[in-house]
Structures are given as C-alpha cells and as structure tokens.
Short mmCIF file of C-alpha atoms in Angstrom, two decimals:
data_model
loop_
_atom_site.label_atom_id
_atom_site.label_comp_id
_atom_site.label_asym_id
_atom_site.label_seq_id
_atom_site.Cartn_x
_atom_site.Cartn_y
_atom_site.Cartn_z
CA UNK A 27 -9.43 -5.07 -15.78
CA UNK A 28 -6.11 -6.32 -14.38
CA UNK A 29 -4.33 -3.36 -12.84
CA UNK A 30 -1.49 -5.46 -11.43
CA UNK A 31 -0.22 -8.60 -13.11
CA UNK A 32 2.68 -10.76 -11.97
CA UNK A 33 3.83 -13.93 -13.72
CA UNK A 34 6.37 -16.53 -12.54
CA UNK A 35 7.79 -14.00 -10.12
CA UNK A 36 10.94 -15.06 -8.25
CA UNK A 37 13.31 -13.19 -5.98
CA UNK A 38 16.56 -14.55 -4.58
CA UNK A 39 19.30 -13.03 -2.45
CA UNK A 40 22.90 -14.11 -2.04
CA UNK A 41 25.36 -15.86 -4.33
CA UNK A 42 26.47 -19.39 -5.20
CA UNK A 43 26.09 -21.65 -2.17
CA UNK A 44 24.35 -18.98 -0.07
CA UNK A 45 21.35 -18.24 -2.27
CA UNK A 46 18.06 -17.70 -0.46
CA UNK A 47 14.97 -17.88 -2.65
CA UNK A 48 12.33 -15.62 -1.09
CA UNK A 49 9.69 -15.61 -3.86
CA UNK A 50 9.06 -18.84 -5.75
CA UNK A 51 7.21 -18.38 -9.02
CA UNK A 52 4.27 -16.24 -7.91
CA UNK A 53 1.38 -15.59 -10.31
CA UNK A 54 -0.90 -12.75 -9.22
CA UNK A 55 -3.67 -10.56 -10.66
CA UNK A 56 -5.23 -7.56 -8.95
CA UNK A 57 -8.31 -5.95 -10.42
CA UNK A 58 -8.85 -2.19 -10.54
CA UNK A 59 -10.71 -1.11 -7.41
CA UNK A 60 -9.65 -4.02 -5.18
CA UNK A 61 -8.41 -3.59 -1.61
CA UNK A 62 -5.95 -6.47 -1.17
CA UNK A 63 -4.15 -7.50 2.01
CA UNK A 64 -0.95 -9.55 2.04
CA UNK A 65 -0.27 -11.67 5.13
CA UNK A 66 2.08 -14.48 6.07
CA UNK A 67 4.46 -15.72 8.73
CA UNK A 68 7.85 -14.17 9.29
CA UNK A 69 10.07 -14.86 6.27
CA UNK A 70 7.17 -15.79 4.00
CA UNK A 71 8.09 -13.05 1.53
CA UNK A 72 5.19 -10.63 1.92
CA UNK A 73 7.25 -7.44 2.16
CA UNK A 74 9.55 -8.65 -0.61
CA UNK A 75 6.51 -9.27 -2.83
CA UNK A 76 5.17 -5.77 -2.20
CA UNK A 77 8.57 -4.21 -2.90
CA UNK A 78 8.91 -6.08 -6.19
CA UNK A 79 5.37 -5.20 -7.28
CA UNK A 80 5.89 -1.50 -6.62
CA UNK A 81 9.37 -1.43 -8.23
CA UNK A 82 11.28 -0.66 -5.02
CA UNK A 83 13.08 -3.95 -5.70
CA UNK A 84 13.60 -5.92 -8.92
CA UNK A 85 12.64 -9.57 -9.40
CA UNK A 86 15.25 -12.21 -10.12
CA UNK A 87 12.95 -13.52 -12.85
CA UNK A 88 9.37 -13.10 -14.02
CA UNK A 89 7.40 -10.02 -14.98
CA UNK A 90 5.35 -7.33 -13.26
CA UNK A 91 2.88 -5.11 -15.07
CA UNK A 92 1.21 -2.05 -13.53
CA UNK A 93 -1.73 -0.68 -15.52
CA UNK A 94 -0.38 -2.29 -18.68
CA UNK A 95 3.21 -1.11 -18.19
CA UNK A 96 5.77 -3.92 -17.97
CA UNK A 97 8.21 -2.67 -15.33
CA UNK A 98 11.21 -4.54 -16.73
CA UNK A 99 10.79 -2.75 -20.08
CA UNK A 100 10.95 0.75 -18.59
CA UNK A 101 13.99 3.00 -18.52
CA UNK A 102 15.00 4.45 -15.17
CA UNK A 103 13.41 7.76 -16.14
CA UNK A 104 10.17 6.16 -17.25
CA UNK A 105 10.04 3.98 -14.13
CA UNK A 106 10.44 7.05 -11.93
CA UNK A 107 7.61 8.71 -13.84
CA UNK A 108 5.39 5.65 -13.33
CA UNK A 109 6.06 5.77 -9.59
CA UNK A 110 5.07 9.44 -9.50
CA UNK A 111 1.92 9.11 -11.59
CA UNK A 112 0.61 5.54 -11.22
CA UNK A 113 1.64 4.62 -7.65
CA UNK A 114 1.17 6.02 -4.18
CA UNK A 115 3.02 4.79 -1.09
CA UNK A 116 2.15 4.62 2.61
CA UNK A 117 4.85 3.28 4.91
CA UNK A 118 4.93 2.50 8.60
CA UNK A 119 7.35 5.34 9.40
CA UNK A 120 5.31 8.08 7.61
CA UNK A 121 8.27 9.56 5.65
CA UNK A 122 7.05 13.14 6.17
CA UNK A 123 9.43 16.09 5.89
CA UNK A 124 9.76 17.75 9.30
CA UNK A 125 10.45 21.18 7.79
CA UNK A 126 7.14 21.23 5.88
CA UNK A 127 3.64 21.71 7.26
CA UNK A 128 0.93 19.07 6.88
CA UNK A 129 -0.45 20.89 3.85
CA UNK A 130 2.99 21.36 2.28
CA UNK A 131 3.80 17.65 2.76
CA UNK A 132 0.57 16.69 1.01
CA UNK A 133 1.15 19.14 -1.85
CA UNK A 134 4.77 18.07 -2.43
CA UNK A 135 4.05 15.45 -5.17
CA UNK A 136 1.98 18.01 -7.09
CA UNK A 137 4.79 20.56 -6.93
CA UNK A 138 7.23 17.99 -8.31
CA UNK A 139 4.81 17.18 -11.14
CA UNK A 140 4.00 20.84 -11.89
CA UNK A 141 0.25 20.65 -11.31
CA UNK A 142 -1.47 24.05 -11.53
CA UNK A 143 -1.91 25.86 -8.21
CA UNK A 144 -5.73 25.99 -8.27
CA UNK A 145 -6.01 22.29 -9.08
CA UNK A 146 -3.45 21.41 -6.42
CA UNK A 147 -5.28 23.46 -3.79
CA UNK A 148 -8.62 21.85 -4.67
CA UNK A 149 -7.25 18.31 -4.42
CA UNK A 150 -5.48 19.06 -1.14
CA UNK A 151 -8.53 20.59 0.55
CA UNK A 152 -10.74 17.70 -0.56
CA UNK A 153 -8.37 15.05 0.78
CA UNK A 154 -7.74 16.84 4.07
CA UNK A 155 -11.50 17.03 4.65
CA UNK A 156 -12.00 13.36 3.77
CA UNK A 157 -9.19 12.27 6.08
CA UNK A 158 -10.16 14.60 8.93
CA UNK A 159 -6.93 16.61 9.01
CA UNK A 160 -8.03 19.98 7.56
CA UNK A 161 -7.56 21.74 10.91
CA UNK A 162 -3.96 20.51 11.05
CA UNK A 163 -2.89 22.00 7.72
CA UNK A 164 -0.49 24.57 9.22
CA UNK A 165 1.03 22.27 11.83
CA UNK A 166 4.37 20.50 11.45
CA UNK A 167 4.86 16.72 11.80
CA UNK A 168 6.38 17.08 15.29
CA UNK A 169 3.19 18.81 16.42
CA UNK A 170 0.73 16.05 15.49
CA UNK A 171 0.02 12.47 16.58
CA UNK A 172 1.11 9.28 14.85
CA UNK A 173 -2.39 8.70 13.49
CA UNK A 174 -2.52 12.23 12.12
CA UNK A 175 0.90 11.77 10.53
CA UNK A 176 -0.27 8.58 8.83
CA UNK A 177 -3.42 10.24 7.51
CA UNK A 178 -1.21 13.03 6.18
CA UNK A 179 0.93 10.39 4.48
CA UNK A 180 -2.23 8.81 3.04
CA UNK A 181 -3.35 12.17 1.63
CA UNK A 182 0.09 12.67 0.07
CA UNK A 183 -0.11 9.21 -1.50
CA UNK A 184 -3.57 9.90 -2.93
CA UNK A 185 -3.15 13.46 -4.19
CA UNK A 186 -1.69 12.48 -7.57
CA UNK A 187 -4.75 10.27 -8.16
CA UNK A 188 -2.59 7.16 -8.63
CA UNK A 189 -3.88 3.91 -10.08
CA UNK A 190 -2.74 2.02 -6.97
CA UNK A 191 -1.68 2.64 -3.38
CA UNK A 192 0.96 0.36 -1.85
CA UNK A 193 0.98 0.18 1.94
CA UNK A 194 3.69 -1.52 4.01
CA UNK A 195 2.33 -2.04 7.54
CA UNK A 196 0.60 1.39 7.48
CA UNK A 197 -1.03 0.75 10.87
CA UNK A 198 2.01 -0.91 12.46
CA UNK A 199 3.07 2.11 14.54
CA UNK A 200 -0.44 3.26 15.47
CA UNK A 201 -2.63 2.66 18.50
CA UNK A 202 -5.90 0.83 17.88
CA UNK A 203 -8.03 4.00 17.67
CA UNK A 204 -5.70 5.69 15.17
CA UNK A 205 -5.37 2.47 13.16
CA UNK A 206 -9.15 2.09 12.94
CA UNK A 207 -9.52 5.71 11.83
CA UNK A 208 -6.95 5.27 9.07
CA UNK A 209 -8.44 1.96 7.89
CA UNK A 210 -11.95 3.40 7.80
CA UNK A 211 -10.64 6.31 5.72
CA UNK A 212 -8.85 4.01 3.29
CA UNK A 213 -11.91 1.78 3.01
CA UNK A 214 -14.12 4.81 2.28
CA UNK A 215 -11.71 6.17 -0.35
CA UNK A 216 -11.45 2.73 -1.94
CA UNK A 217 -15.22 2.54 -2.26
CA UNK A 218 -15.78 6.18 -3.29
CA UNK A 219 -13.00 6.45 -5.88
CA UNK A 220 -12.30 2.80 -6.71
CA UNK A 221 -8.64 3.44 -5.88
CA UNK A 222 -6.80 0.12 -5.76
CA UNK A 223 -4.91 -0.64 -2.55
CA UNK A 224 -2.38 -3.38 -1.77
CA UNK A 225 -1.36 -3.56 1.88
CA UNK A 226 1.09 -5.77 3.76
CA UNK A 227 -0.07 -6.30 7.32
CA UNK A 228 0.45 -8.68 10.23
CA UNK A 229 -2.78 -7.49 11.86
CA UNK A 230 -5.96 -9.53 11.22
CA UNK A 231 -8.07 -6.51 12.21
CA UNK A 232 -6.42 -4.41 9.51
CA UNK A 233 -6.77 -7.24 7.00
CA UNK A 234 -10.51 -7.46 7.71
CA UNK A 235 -10.96 -4.10 5.97
CA UNK A 236 -9.69 -5.61 2.70
CA UNK A 237 -11.82 -7.18 -0.03
CA UNK A 238 -9.31 -10.00 -0.48
CA UNK A 239 -6.44 -11.32 1.61
CA UNK A 240 -3.50 -13.29 0.20
CA UNK A 241 -1.58 -15.57 2.54
CA UNK A 242 2.04 -16.31 1.67
CA UNK A 243 3.94 -19.34 2.90
CA UNK A 244 7.58 -20.08 2.04
CA UNK A 245 7.59 -17.67 -0.90
CA UNK A 246 4.38 -18.90 -2.53
CA UNK A 247 0.71 -17.98 -2.29
CA UNK A 248 -0.70 -20.53 0.15
CA UNK A 249 -4.35 -19.46 -0.08
CA UNK A 250 -6.57 -16.41 -0.46
CA UNK A 251 -9.78 -15.27 1.19
CA UNK A 252 -12.56 -13.12 -0.25
CA UNK A 253 -14.66 -10.92 2.01
CA UNK A 254 -17.78 -10.88 -0.13
CA UNK A 255 -20.81 -9.85 1.93
CA UNK A 256 -19.20 -10.66 5.28
CA UNK A 257 -18.95 -8.06 8.03
CA UNK A 258 -15.56 -7.00 9.39
CA UNK A 259 -16.17 -9.27 12.38
CA UNK A 260 -17.01 -12.30 10.24
CA UNK A 261 -14.06 -11.75 7.91
CA UNK A 262 -11.76 -11.20 10.89
CA UNK A 263 -12.79 -14.62 12.26
CA UNK A 264 -12.08 -16.26 8.89
CA UNK A 265 -8.66 -14.58 8.73
CA UNK A 266 -7.87 -15.73 12.27
CA UNK A 267 -8.80 -19.31 11.39
CA UNK A 268 -6.47 -19.26 8.39
CA UNK A 269 -3.72 -17.70 10.47
CA UNK A 270 -4.12 -20.51 13.01
CA UNK A 271 -3.66 -23.09 10.25
CA UNK A 272 -0.53 -21.34 9.02
CA UNK A 273 0.79 -20.83 12.54
CA UNK A 274 3.65 -18.63 13.63
CA UNK A 275 4.12 -14.91 13.93
CA UNK A 276 2.79 -12.96 10.95
CA UNK A 277 5.31 -10.16 11.36
CA UNK A 278 7.99 -9.84 8.68
CA UNK A 279 11.37 -9.65 10.39
#
C-alpha cells in the first residue's frame, strides 16, 4: 500500500528573472512500514522535499497524497487535522516546551486531541519504556541531555499513532552515542509497529538504519539504494560509495 505518493512535484522560489527551481518533477512512492532516508548534497532539495511532503510547505505544482488524502484538496482545518492524526514530526532542535515535564511534553498531542486520560497514560508509559526515558518523566527539558530530549520528542511524535513520522536531521545535534540510541529506538519501533518513517539526514551512519535511501541531485532523484539483507556496516559502505560518486557536502545549507 502506498502511504505517501508524490507526482510531478516541483517547488520554485523567487519571481520573474530570479526564480530558483528547487524540486524538478519528482515522482515518489513510499510503502506503509518503510524507513526511508533522504540524502543529497547541499542545495539538492532534500529538506524542501520533506517539507512539501509533510505539508509544512506547498508545492509549486504536482500532487502529494498521504494515506489517500490529497493535500492540495484539503481545507486549512482539514490539513491541520491530518497533521495531528496522520503525521508525527521529529526536528533537530527538539521543539519541547521548557515549562512542561518530559511526560507532559509527550502527552501534549493527546490533550489537544481529547484522548481519554486512561488511554493517554497507557500510551505514554509504553513509549517512555520503549525509548528508555521513563525515569525522566518528571524532569524538565533543561534538566536532561540532548539525546534524552530527542527521545522525548520521538515519543511525542509517536503517541498519536500516526501513519508516518517525518524527521529533519533528528540526529544532527546529538553525539554519536545519543544518535545511535535514538536510531536503534526508531528502527525497533519501525519493525515492531510498522510505523513509516521518512528522515532527511547528511549522516551515512544514520542512513544505514533505513530500509531505503533516496539520493537527490539538483532537485531530482538521482538514485536509490535498498538495504535488503545487508548489515548496517554493509549498507553504510554502499551509502558511502554513492556519496563519493555524488561528491560534495551532504548538509543542506
């Protein structure tokens, strides 16, 4: 089943003589349960693609469908509802509320969507255990590490049981140990619950946890790699080889 579908997707910025075309007619399908990485050199359009797919930005032309819902056909109210119920988000800067505890930050989406207290508590406890942050539930964001903040953000993204999680450089601000812990947690949740994940990353190590990696070049999909039965180490080597062919810095400026 296609959970994400994009057809002839373009995105341009600027006007008249100063138009910059960032996405150039991208066709993309993501199956339910996939863990997809998006990589590419600086300016290739990877963050723009993620933003358009998750409705943070709108395409210049083309269509995006999430779980059968064509985003361009939705009213602002319906689009906001789709974001709350179908999509979860993990960003590099955590986006936690400093005045709420870890547990309160995780529960926030359920409060907004009026989920019953017992159900909310059950979901929260389960996710905190799975992500190894149960002991931190009464601490505030300024009292925990970057890795713990990102796992809190991951729990918040997952608690509404969305169809898909979008991650924009979720390991970008983490040290290697914290990044590995988060990636292992996401990989385990992807396998256990078949939650679909799309993640922009510049890090080949992070990308090696994905089932599939898309490489963008000049606003188009240059190639894609499938992990299959490879180990992380084997897939990492394949990603590095492809990166070498593409050349340049994979960070999005």
